[in-house]
PDB file of C-alpha atoms and ligand atoms in Angstrom:
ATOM      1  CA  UNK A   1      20.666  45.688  15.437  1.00 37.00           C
ATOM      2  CA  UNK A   2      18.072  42.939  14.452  1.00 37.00           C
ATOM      3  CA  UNK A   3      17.933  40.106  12.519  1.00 42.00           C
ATOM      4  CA  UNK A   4      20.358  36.973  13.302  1.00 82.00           C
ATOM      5  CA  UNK A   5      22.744  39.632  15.267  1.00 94.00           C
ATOM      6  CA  UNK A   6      20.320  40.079  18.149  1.00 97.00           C
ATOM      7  CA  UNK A   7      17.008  38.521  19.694  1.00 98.00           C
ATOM      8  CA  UNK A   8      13.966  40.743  20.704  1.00 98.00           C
ATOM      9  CA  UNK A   9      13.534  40.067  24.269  1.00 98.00           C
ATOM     10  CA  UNK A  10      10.740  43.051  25.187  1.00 96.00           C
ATOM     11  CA  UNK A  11      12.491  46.624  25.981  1.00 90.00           C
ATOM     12  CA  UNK A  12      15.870  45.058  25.484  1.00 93.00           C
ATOM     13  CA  UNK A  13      18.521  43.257  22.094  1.00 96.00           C
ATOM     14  CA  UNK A  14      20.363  40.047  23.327  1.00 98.00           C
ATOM     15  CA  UNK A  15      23.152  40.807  21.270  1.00 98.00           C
ATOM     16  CA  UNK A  16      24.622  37.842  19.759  1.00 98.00           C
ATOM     17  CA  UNK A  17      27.877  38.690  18.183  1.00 97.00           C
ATOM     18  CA  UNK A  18      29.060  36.909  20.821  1.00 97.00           C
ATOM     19  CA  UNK A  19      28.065  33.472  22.069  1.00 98.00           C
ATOM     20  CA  UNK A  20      25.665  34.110  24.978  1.00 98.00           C
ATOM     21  CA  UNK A  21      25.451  31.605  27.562  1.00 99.00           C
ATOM     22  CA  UNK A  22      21.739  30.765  29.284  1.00 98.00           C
ATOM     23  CA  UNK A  23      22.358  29.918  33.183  1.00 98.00           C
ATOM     24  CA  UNK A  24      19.878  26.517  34.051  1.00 97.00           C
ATOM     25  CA  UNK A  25      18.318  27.282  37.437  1.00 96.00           C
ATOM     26  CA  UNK A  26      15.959  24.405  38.287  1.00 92.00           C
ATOM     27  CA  UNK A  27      13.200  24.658  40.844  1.00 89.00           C
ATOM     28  CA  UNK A  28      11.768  21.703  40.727  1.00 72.00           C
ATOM     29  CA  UNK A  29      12.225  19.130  43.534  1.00 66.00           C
ATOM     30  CA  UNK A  30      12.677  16.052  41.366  1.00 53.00           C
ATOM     31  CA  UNK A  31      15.283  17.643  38.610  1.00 49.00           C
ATOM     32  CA  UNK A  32      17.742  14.805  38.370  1.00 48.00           C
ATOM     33  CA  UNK A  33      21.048  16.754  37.311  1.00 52.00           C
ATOM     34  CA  UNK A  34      21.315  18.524  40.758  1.00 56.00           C
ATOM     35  CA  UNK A  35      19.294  16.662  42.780  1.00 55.00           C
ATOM     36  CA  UNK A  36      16.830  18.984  43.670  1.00 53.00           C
ATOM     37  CA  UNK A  37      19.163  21.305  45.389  1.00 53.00           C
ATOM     38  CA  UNK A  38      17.808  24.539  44.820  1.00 54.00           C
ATOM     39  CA  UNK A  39      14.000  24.723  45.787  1.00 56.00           C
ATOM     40  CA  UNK A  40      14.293  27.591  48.150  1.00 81.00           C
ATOM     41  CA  UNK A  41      13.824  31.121  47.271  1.00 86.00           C
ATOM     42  CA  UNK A  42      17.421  32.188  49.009  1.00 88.00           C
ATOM     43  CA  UNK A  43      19.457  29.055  47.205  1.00 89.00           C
ATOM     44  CA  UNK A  44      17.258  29.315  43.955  1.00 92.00           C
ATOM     45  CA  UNK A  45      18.296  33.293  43.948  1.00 94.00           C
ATOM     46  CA  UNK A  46      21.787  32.482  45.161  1.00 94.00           C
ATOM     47  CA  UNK A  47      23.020  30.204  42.287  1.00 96.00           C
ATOM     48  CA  UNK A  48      21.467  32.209  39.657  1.00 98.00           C
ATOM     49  CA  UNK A  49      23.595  35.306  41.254  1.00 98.00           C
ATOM     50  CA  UNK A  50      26.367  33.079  40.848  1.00 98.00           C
ATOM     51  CA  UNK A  51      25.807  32.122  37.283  1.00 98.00           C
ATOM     52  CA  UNK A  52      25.547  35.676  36.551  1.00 98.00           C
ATOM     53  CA  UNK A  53      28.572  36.505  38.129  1.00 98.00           C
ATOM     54  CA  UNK A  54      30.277  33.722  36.217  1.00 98.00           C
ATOM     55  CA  UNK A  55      29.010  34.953  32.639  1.00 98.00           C
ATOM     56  CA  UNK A  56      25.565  33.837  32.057  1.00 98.00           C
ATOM     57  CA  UNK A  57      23.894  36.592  30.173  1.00 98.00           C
ATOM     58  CA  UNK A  58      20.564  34.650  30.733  1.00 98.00           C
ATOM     59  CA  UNK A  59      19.083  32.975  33.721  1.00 98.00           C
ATOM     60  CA  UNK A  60      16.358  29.892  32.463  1.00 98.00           C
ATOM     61  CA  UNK A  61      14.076  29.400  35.206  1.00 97.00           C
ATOM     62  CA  UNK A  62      12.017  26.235  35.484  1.00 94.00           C
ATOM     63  CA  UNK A  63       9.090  25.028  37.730  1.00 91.00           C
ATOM     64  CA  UNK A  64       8.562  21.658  35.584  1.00 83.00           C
ATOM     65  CA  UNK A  65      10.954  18.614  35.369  1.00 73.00           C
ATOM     66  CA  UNK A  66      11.125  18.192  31.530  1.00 67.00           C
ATOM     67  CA  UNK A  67      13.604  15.354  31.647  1.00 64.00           C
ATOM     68  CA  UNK A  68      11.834  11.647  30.780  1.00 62.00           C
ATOM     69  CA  UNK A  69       9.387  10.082  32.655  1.00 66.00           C
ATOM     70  CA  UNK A  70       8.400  13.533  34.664  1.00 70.00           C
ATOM     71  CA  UNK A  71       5.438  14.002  36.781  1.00 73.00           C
ATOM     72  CA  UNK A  72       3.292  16.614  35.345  1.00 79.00           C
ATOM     73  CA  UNK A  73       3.078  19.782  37.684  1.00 83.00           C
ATOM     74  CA  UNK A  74       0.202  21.508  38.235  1.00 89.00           C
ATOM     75  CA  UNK A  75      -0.026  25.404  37.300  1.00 92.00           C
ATOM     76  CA  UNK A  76      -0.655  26.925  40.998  1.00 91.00           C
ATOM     77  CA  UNK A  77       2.535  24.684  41.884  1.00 89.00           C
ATOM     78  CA  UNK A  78       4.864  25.592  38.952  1.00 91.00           C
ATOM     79  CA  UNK A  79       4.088  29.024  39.587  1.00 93.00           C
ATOM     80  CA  UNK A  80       4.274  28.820  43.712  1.00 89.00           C
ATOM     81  CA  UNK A  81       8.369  28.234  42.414  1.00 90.00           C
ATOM     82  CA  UNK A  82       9.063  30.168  39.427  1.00 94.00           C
ATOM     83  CA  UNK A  83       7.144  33.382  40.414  1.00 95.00           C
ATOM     84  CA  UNK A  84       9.378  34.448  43.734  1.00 93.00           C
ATOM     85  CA  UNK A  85      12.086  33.517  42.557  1.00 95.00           C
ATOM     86  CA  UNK A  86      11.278  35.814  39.150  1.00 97.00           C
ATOM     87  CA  UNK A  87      10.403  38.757  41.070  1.00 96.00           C
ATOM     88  CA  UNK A  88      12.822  38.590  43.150  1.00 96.00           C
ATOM     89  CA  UNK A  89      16.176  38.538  40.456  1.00 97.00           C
ATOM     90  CA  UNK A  90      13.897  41.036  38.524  1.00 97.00           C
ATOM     91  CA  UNK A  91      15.043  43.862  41.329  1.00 97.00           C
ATOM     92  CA  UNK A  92      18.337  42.080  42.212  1.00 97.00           C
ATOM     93  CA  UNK A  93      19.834  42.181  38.911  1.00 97.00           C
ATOM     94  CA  UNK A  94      17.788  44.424  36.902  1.00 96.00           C
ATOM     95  CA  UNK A  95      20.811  43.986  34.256  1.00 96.00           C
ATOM     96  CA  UNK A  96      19.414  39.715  33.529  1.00 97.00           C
ATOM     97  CA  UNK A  97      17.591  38.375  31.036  1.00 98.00           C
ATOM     98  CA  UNK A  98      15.006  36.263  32.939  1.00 98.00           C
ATOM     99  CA  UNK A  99      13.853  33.263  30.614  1.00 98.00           C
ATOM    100  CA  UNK A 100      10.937  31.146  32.411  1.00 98.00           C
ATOM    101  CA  UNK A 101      11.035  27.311  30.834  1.00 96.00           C
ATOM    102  CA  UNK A 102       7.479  26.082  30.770  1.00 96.00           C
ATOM    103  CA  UNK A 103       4.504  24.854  28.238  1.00 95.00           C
ATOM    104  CA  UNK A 104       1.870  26.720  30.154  1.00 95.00           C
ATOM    105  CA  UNK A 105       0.369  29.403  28.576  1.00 97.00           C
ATOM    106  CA  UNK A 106      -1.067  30.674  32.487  1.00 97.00           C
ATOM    107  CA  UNK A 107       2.341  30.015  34.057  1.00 97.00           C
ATOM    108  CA  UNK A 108       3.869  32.179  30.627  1.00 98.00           C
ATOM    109  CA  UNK A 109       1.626  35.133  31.243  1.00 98.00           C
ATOM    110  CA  UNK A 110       2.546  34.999  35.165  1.00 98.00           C
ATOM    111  CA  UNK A 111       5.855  35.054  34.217  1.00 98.00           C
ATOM    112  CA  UNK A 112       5.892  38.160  31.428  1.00 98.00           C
ATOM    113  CA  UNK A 113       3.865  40.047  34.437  1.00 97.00           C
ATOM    114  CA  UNK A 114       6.559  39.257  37.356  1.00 97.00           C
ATOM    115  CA  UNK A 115       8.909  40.375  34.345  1.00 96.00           C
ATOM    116  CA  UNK A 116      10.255  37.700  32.718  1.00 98.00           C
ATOM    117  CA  UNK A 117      11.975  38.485  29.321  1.00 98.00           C
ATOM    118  CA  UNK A 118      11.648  35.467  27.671  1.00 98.00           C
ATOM    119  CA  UNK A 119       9.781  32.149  27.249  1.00 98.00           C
ATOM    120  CA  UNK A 120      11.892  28.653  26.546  1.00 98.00           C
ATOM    121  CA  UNK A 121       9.113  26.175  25.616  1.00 97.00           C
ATOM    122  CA  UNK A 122      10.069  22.207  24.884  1.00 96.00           C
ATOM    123  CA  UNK A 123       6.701  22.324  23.223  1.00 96.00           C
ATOM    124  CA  UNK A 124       6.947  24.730  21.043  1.00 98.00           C
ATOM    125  CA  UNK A 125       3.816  26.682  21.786  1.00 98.00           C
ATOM    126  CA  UNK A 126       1.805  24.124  20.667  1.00 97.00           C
ATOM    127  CA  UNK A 127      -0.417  24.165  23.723  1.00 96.00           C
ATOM    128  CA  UNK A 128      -3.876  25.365  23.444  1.00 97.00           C
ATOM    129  CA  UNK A 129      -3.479  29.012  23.592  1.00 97.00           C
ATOM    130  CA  UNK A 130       0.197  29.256  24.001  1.00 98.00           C
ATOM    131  CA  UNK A 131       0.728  31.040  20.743  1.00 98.00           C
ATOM    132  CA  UNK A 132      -1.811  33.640  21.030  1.00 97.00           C
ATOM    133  CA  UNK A 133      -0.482  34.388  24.304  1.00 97.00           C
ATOM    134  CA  UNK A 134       2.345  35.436  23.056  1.00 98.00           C
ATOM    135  CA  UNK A 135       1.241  37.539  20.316  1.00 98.00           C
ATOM    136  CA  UNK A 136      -0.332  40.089  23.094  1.00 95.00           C
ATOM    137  CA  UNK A 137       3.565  39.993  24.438  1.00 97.00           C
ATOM    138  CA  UNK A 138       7.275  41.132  22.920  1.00 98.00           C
ATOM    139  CA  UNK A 139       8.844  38.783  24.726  1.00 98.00           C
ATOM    140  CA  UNK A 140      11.729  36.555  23.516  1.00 98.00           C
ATOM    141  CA  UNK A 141      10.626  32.831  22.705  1.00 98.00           C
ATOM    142  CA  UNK A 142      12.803  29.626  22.166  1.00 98.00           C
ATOM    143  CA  UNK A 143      10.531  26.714  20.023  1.00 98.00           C
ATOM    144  CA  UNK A 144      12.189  23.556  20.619  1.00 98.00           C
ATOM    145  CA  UNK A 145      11.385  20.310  18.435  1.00 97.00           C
ATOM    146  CA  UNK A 146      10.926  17.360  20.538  1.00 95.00           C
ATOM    147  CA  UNK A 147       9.202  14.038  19.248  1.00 92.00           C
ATOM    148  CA  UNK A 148       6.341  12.617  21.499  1.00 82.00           C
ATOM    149  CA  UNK A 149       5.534  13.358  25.292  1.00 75.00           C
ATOM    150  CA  UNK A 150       7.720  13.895  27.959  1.00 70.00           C
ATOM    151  CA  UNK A 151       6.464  10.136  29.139  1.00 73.00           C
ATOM    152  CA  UNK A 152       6.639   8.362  25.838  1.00 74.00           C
ATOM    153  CA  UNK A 153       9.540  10.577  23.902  1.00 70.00           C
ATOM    154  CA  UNK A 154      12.849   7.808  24.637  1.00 74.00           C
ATOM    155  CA  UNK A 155      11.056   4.825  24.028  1.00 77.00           C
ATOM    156  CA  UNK A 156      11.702   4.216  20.364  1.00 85.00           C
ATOM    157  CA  UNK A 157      12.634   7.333  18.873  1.00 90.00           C
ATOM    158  CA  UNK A 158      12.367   6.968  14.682  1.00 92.00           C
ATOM    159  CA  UNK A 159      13.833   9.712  12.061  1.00 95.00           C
ATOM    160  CA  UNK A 160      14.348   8.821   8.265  1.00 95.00           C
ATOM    161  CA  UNK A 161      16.635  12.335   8.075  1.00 97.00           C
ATOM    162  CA  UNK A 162      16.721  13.887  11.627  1.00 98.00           C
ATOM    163  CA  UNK A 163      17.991  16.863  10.650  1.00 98.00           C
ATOM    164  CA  UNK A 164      15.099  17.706   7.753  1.00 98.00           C
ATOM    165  CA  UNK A 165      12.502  16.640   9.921  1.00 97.00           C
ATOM    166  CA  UNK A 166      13.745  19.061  13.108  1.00 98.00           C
ATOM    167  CA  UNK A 167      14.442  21.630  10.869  1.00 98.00           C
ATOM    168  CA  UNK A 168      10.666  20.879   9.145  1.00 98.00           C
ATOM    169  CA  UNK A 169       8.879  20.845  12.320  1.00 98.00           C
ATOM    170  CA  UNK A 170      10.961  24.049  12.925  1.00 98.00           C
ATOM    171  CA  UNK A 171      10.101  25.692  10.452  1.00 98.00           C
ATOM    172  CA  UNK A 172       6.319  25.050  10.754  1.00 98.00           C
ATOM    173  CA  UNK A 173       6.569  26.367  14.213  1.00 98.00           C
ATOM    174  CA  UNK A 174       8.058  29.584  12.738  1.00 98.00           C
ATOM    175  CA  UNK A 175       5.575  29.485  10.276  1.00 98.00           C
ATOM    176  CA  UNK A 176       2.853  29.441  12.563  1.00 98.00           C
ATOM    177  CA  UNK A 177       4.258  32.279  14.764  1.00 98.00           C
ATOM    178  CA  UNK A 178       4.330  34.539  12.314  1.00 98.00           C
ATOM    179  CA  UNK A 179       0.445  33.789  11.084  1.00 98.00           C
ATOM    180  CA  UNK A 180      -0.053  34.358  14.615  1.00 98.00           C
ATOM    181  CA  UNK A 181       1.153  38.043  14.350  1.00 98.00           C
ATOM    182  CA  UNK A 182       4.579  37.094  16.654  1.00 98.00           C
ATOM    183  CA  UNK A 183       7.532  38.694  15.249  1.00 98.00           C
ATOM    184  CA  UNK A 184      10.236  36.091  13.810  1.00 98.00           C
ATOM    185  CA  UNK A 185      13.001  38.815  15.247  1.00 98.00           C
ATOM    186  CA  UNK A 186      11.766  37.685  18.519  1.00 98.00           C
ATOM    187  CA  UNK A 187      12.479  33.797  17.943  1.00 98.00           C
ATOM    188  CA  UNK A 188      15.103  31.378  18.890  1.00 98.00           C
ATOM    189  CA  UNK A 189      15.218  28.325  17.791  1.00 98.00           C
ATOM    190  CA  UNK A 190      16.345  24.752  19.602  1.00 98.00           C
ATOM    191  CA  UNK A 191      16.786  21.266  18.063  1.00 98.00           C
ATOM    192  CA  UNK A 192      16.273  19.385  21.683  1.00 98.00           C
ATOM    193  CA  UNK A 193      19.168  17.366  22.314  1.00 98.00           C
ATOM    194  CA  UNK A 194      18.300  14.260  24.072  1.00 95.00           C
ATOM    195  CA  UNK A 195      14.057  14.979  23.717  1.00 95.00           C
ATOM    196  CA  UNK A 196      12.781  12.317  21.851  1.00 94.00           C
ATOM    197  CA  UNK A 197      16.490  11.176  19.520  1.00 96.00           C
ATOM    198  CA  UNK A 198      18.526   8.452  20.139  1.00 96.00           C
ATOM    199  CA  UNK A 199      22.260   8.842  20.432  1.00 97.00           C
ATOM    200  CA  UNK A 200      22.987   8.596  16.960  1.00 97.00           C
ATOM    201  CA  UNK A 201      20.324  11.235  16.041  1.00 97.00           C
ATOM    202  CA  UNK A 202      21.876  13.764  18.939  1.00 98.00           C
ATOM    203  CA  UNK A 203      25.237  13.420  17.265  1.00 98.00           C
ATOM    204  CA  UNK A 204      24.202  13.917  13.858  1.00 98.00           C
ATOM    205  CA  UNK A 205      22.306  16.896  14.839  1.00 98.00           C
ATOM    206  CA  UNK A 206      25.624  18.685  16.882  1.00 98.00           C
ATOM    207  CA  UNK A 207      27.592  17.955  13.714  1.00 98.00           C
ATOM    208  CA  UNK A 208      24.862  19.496  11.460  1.00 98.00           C
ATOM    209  CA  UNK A 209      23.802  21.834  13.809  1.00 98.00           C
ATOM    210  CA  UNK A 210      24.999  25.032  10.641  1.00 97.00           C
ATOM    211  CA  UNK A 211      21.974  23.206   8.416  1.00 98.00           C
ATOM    212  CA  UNK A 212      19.634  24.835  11.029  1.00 98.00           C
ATOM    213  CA  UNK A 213      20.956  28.309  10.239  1.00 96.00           C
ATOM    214  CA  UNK A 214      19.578  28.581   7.256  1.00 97.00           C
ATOM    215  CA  UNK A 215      15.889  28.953   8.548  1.00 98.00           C
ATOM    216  CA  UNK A 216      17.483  32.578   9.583  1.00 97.00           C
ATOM    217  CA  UNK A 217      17.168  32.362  13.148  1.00 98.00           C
ATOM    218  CA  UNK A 218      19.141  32.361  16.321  1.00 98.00           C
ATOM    219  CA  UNK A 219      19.861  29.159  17.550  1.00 98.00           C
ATOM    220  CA  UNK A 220      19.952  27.412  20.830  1.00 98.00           C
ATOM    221  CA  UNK A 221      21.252  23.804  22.140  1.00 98.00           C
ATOM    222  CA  UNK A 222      21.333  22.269  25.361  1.00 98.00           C
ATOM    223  CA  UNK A 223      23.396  19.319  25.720  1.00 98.00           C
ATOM    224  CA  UNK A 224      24.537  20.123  29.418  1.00 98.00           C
ATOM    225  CA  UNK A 225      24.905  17.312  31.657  1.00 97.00           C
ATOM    226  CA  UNK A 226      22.901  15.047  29.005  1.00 97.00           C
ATOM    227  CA  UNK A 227      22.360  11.509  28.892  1.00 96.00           C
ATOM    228  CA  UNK A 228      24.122  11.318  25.345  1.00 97.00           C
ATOM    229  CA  UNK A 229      27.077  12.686  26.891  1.00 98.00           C
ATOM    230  CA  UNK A 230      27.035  10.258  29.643  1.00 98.00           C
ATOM    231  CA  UNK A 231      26.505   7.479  27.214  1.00 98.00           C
ATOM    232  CA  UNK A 232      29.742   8.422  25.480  1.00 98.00           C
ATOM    233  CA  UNK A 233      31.703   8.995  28.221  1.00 98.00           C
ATOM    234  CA  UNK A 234      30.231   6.707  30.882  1.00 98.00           C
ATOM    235  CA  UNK A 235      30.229   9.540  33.193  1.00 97.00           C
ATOM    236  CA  UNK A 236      27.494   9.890  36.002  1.00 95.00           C
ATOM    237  CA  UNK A 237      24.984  12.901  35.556  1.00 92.00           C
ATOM    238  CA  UNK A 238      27.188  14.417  38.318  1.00 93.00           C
ATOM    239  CA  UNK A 239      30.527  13.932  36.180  1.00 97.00           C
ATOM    240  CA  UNK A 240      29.656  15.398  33.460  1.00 98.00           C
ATOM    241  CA  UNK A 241      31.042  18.957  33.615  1.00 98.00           C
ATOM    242  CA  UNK A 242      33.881  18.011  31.231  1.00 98.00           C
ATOM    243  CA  UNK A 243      31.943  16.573  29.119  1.00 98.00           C
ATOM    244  CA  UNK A 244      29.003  19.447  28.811  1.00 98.00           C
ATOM    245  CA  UNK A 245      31.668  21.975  28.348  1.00 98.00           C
ATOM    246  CA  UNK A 246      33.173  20.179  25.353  1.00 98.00           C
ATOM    247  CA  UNK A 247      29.468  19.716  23.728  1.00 98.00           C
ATOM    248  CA  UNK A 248      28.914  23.821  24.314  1.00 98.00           C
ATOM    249  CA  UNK A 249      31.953  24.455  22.521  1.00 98.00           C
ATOM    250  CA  UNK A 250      31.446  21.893  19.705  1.00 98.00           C
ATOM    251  CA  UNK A 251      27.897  23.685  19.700  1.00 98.00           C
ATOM    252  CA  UNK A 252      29.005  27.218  19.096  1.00 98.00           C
ATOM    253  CA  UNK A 253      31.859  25.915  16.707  1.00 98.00           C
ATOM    254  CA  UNK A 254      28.910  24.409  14.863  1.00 98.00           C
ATOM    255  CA  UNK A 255      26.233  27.357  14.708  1.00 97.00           C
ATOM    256  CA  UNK A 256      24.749  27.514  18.091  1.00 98.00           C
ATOM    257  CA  UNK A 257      24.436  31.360  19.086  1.00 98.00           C
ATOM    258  CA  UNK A 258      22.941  30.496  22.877  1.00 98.00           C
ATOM    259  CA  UNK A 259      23.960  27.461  25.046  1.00 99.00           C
ATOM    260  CA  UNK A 260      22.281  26.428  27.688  1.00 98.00           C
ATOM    261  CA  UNK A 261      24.139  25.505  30.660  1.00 98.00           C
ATOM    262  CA  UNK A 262      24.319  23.728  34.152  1.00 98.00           C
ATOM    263  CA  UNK A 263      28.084  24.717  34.604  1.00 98.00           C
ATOM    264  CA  UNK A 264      28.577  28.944  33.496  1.00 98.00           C
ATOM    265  CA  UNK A 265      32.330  28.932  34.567  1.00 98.00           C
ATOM    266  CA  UNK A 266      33.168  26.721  32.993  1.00 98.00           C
ATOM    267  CA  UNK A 267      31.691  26.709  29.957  1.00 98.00           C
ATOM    268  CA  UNK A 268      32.629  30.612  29.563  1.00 98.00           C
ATOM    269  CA  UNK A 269      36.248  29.608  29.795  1.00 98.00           C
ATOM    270  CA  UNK A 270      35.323  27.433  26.935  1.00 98.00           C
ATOM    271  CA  UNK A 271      34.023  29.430  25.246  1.00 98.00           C
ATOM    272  CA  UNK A 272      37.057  31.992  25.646  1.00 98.00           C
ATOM    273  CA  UNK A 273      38.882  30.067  23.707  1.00 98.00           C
ATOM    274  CA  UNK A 274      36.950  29.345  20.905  1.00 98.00           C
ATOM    275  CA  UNK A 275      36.635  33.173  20.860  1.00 97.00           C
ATOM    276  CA  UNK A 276      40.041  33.778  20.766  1.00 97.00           C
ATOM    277  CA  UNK A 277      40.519  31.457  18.072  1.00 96.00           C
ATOM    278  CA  UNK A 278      38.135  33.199  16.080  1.00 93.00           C
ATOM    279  CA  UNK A 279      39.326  36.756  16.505  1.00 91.00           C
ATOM    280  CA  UNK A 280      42.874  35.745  15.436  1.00 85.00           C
ATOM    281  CA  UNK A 281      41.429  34.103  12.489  1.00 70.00           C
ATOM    282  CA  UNK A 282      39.812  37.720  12.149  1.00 66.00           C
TER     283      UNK A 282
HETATM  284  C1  7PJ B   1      16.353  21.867  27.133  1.00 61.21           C
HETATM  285  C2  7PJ B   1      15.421  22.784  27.590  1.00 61.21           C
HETATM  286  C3  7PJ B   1      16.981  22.100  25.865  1.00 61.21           C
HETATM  287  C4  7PJ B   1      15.676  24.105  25.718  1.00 61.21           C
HETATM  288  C5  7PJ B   1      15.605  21.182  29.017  1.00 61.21           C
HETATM  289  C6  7PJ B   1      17.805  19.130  30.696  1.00 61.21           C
HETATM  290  C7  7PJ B   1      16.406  18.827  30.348  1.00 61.21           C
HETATM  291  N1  7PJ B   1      15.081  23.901  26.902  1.00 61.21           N
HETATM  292  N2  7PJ B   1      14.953  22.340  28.773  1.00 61.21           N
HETATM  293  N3  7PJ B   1      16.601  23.235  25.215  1.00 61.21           N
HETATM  294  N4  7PJ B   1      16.481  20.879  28.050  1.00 61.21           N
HETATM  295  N5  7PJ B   1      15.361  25.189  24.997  1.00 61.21           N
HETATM  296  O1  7PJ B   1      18.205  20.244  30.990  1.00 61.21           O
HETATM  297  O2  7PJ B   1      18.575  18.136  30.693  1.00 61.21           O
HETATM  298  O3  7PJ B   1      17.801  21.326  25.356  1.00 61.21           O
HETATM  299  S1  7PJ B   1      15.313  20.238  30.450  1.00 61.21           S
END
């Protein structure tokens, strides 16, 4: 295996002749799509068992509220609840693909040493030091393309062609990974639904969503439980499931080979049927 087929995620392929769904598990206190309802070790460990049981091949764990407007956390608190709750689905399902979703290159190291398999960064490794960081790894990495700061990225979001300037930046970022010595084999990339786009730039990117294929990666998209979707539908965060399940599938019909998910029941019995359309169109 190798190339678009498969993502190098240390010891182990994440085969993607399949779509392969990524299980959210927030620990932060102030997440706003499920309230915070997860912070302990036992519930944090808990859901992600559940997600696994309902078809998530990957679980994304996350210590820092990425959504807009977030508080900044510091490192000794994102990694007081990331790294328990790491070690401990590490020996409770040895079978996971443990993804930790953070910026910091110290909280990224913490992670690959409590034996996480992968690194999901909404910046892209653009922090001082992230990159060479992760040249001493094998880990798996997701880049993401957002445009400005968590604080500042939804105020007045501007694009002349969304989709060449995400795939652009993406392609830098690639770039740059590779000068850094990282294997691309080991890369996913994301075009950040909702981080830093207005409505009409999310929807243009879904629909377009193949044009990223062509830099010759894997690609992921998150649209669950979005504020696009709600802005569509005029459901609240908390009616969204629908909604989010409809995007994934749009997502994968599009290009996307990993979705990343609030709802993993769901969104695998979505995805079941887009499957089954495609093997009877064989
Ligand atoms: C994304 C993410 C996304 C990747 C968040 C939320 C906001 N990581 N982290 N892609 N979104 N790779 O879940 O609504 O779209 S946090």
């Amino acid at each position: 295996m190798g190339g678009i087929n498969a993502l190098a995620c240390r010891n182990r392929w994440l085969d993607l002749n399949q779509p392969v769904i990524m299980g959210v598990l927030n620990v932060t206190p102030d997440s706003f799509s499920d309230g915070g309802c997860w912070t302990s070790l036992d519930a944090a460990v808990t859901h992600a068992s559940e997600m696994l049981a309902s078809g998530a091949t990957i679980i994304d764990i996350g210590g820092e509220s990425t959504r807009p407007g977030a508080a900044e956390v510091s490192v000794s608190e994102e990694l007081e609840r990331v790294i328990p709750v790491l070690r401990n689905l590490r020996k409770q399902h040895p079978q996971a693909i443990l993804s930790i979703d953070t910026s910091k290159p110290a909280v990224m190291r913490a992670a690959l040493d409590a034996g996480a398999h992968m690194v999901n960064d909404v910046n892209a490794l653009q922090t001082e030091g992230a990159l060479e960081m992760l040249a001493g790894s094998d880990c798996g990495i997701c880049l993401m393309h957002r445009q400005g700061t968590p604080v500042s990225m939804q105020l007045k979001p501007e694009y002349d062609d969304v989709v060449e300037e995400v795939g652009g930046f993406l392609a830098a970022r690639l770039k740059a990974c590779e000068a850094a010595g990282i294997d691309r084999r080991r890369i996913a990339l994301d075009p950040g639904f909702g981080f830093g786009k207005t409505l009409q730039h999310n929807l243009k990117l879904l629909d377009d969503l193949a044009a990223l294929r062509e830099l010759g990666q894997p690609i992921l998209a998150g649209l669950s439980r979005k504020s696009m979707l709600g802005k569509i539908t005029g459901a609240d965060t908390g009616d969204r499931m629908l909604a989010s399940v409809v995007a994934a599938v749009l997502a994968v019909n599009n290009g996307a080979d990993i979705v990343r998910v609030h709802d993993v029941s769901e969104t695998r019995q979505g995805l079941r049927i887009w499957q089954a359309m495609r093997q009877h169109a064989g």
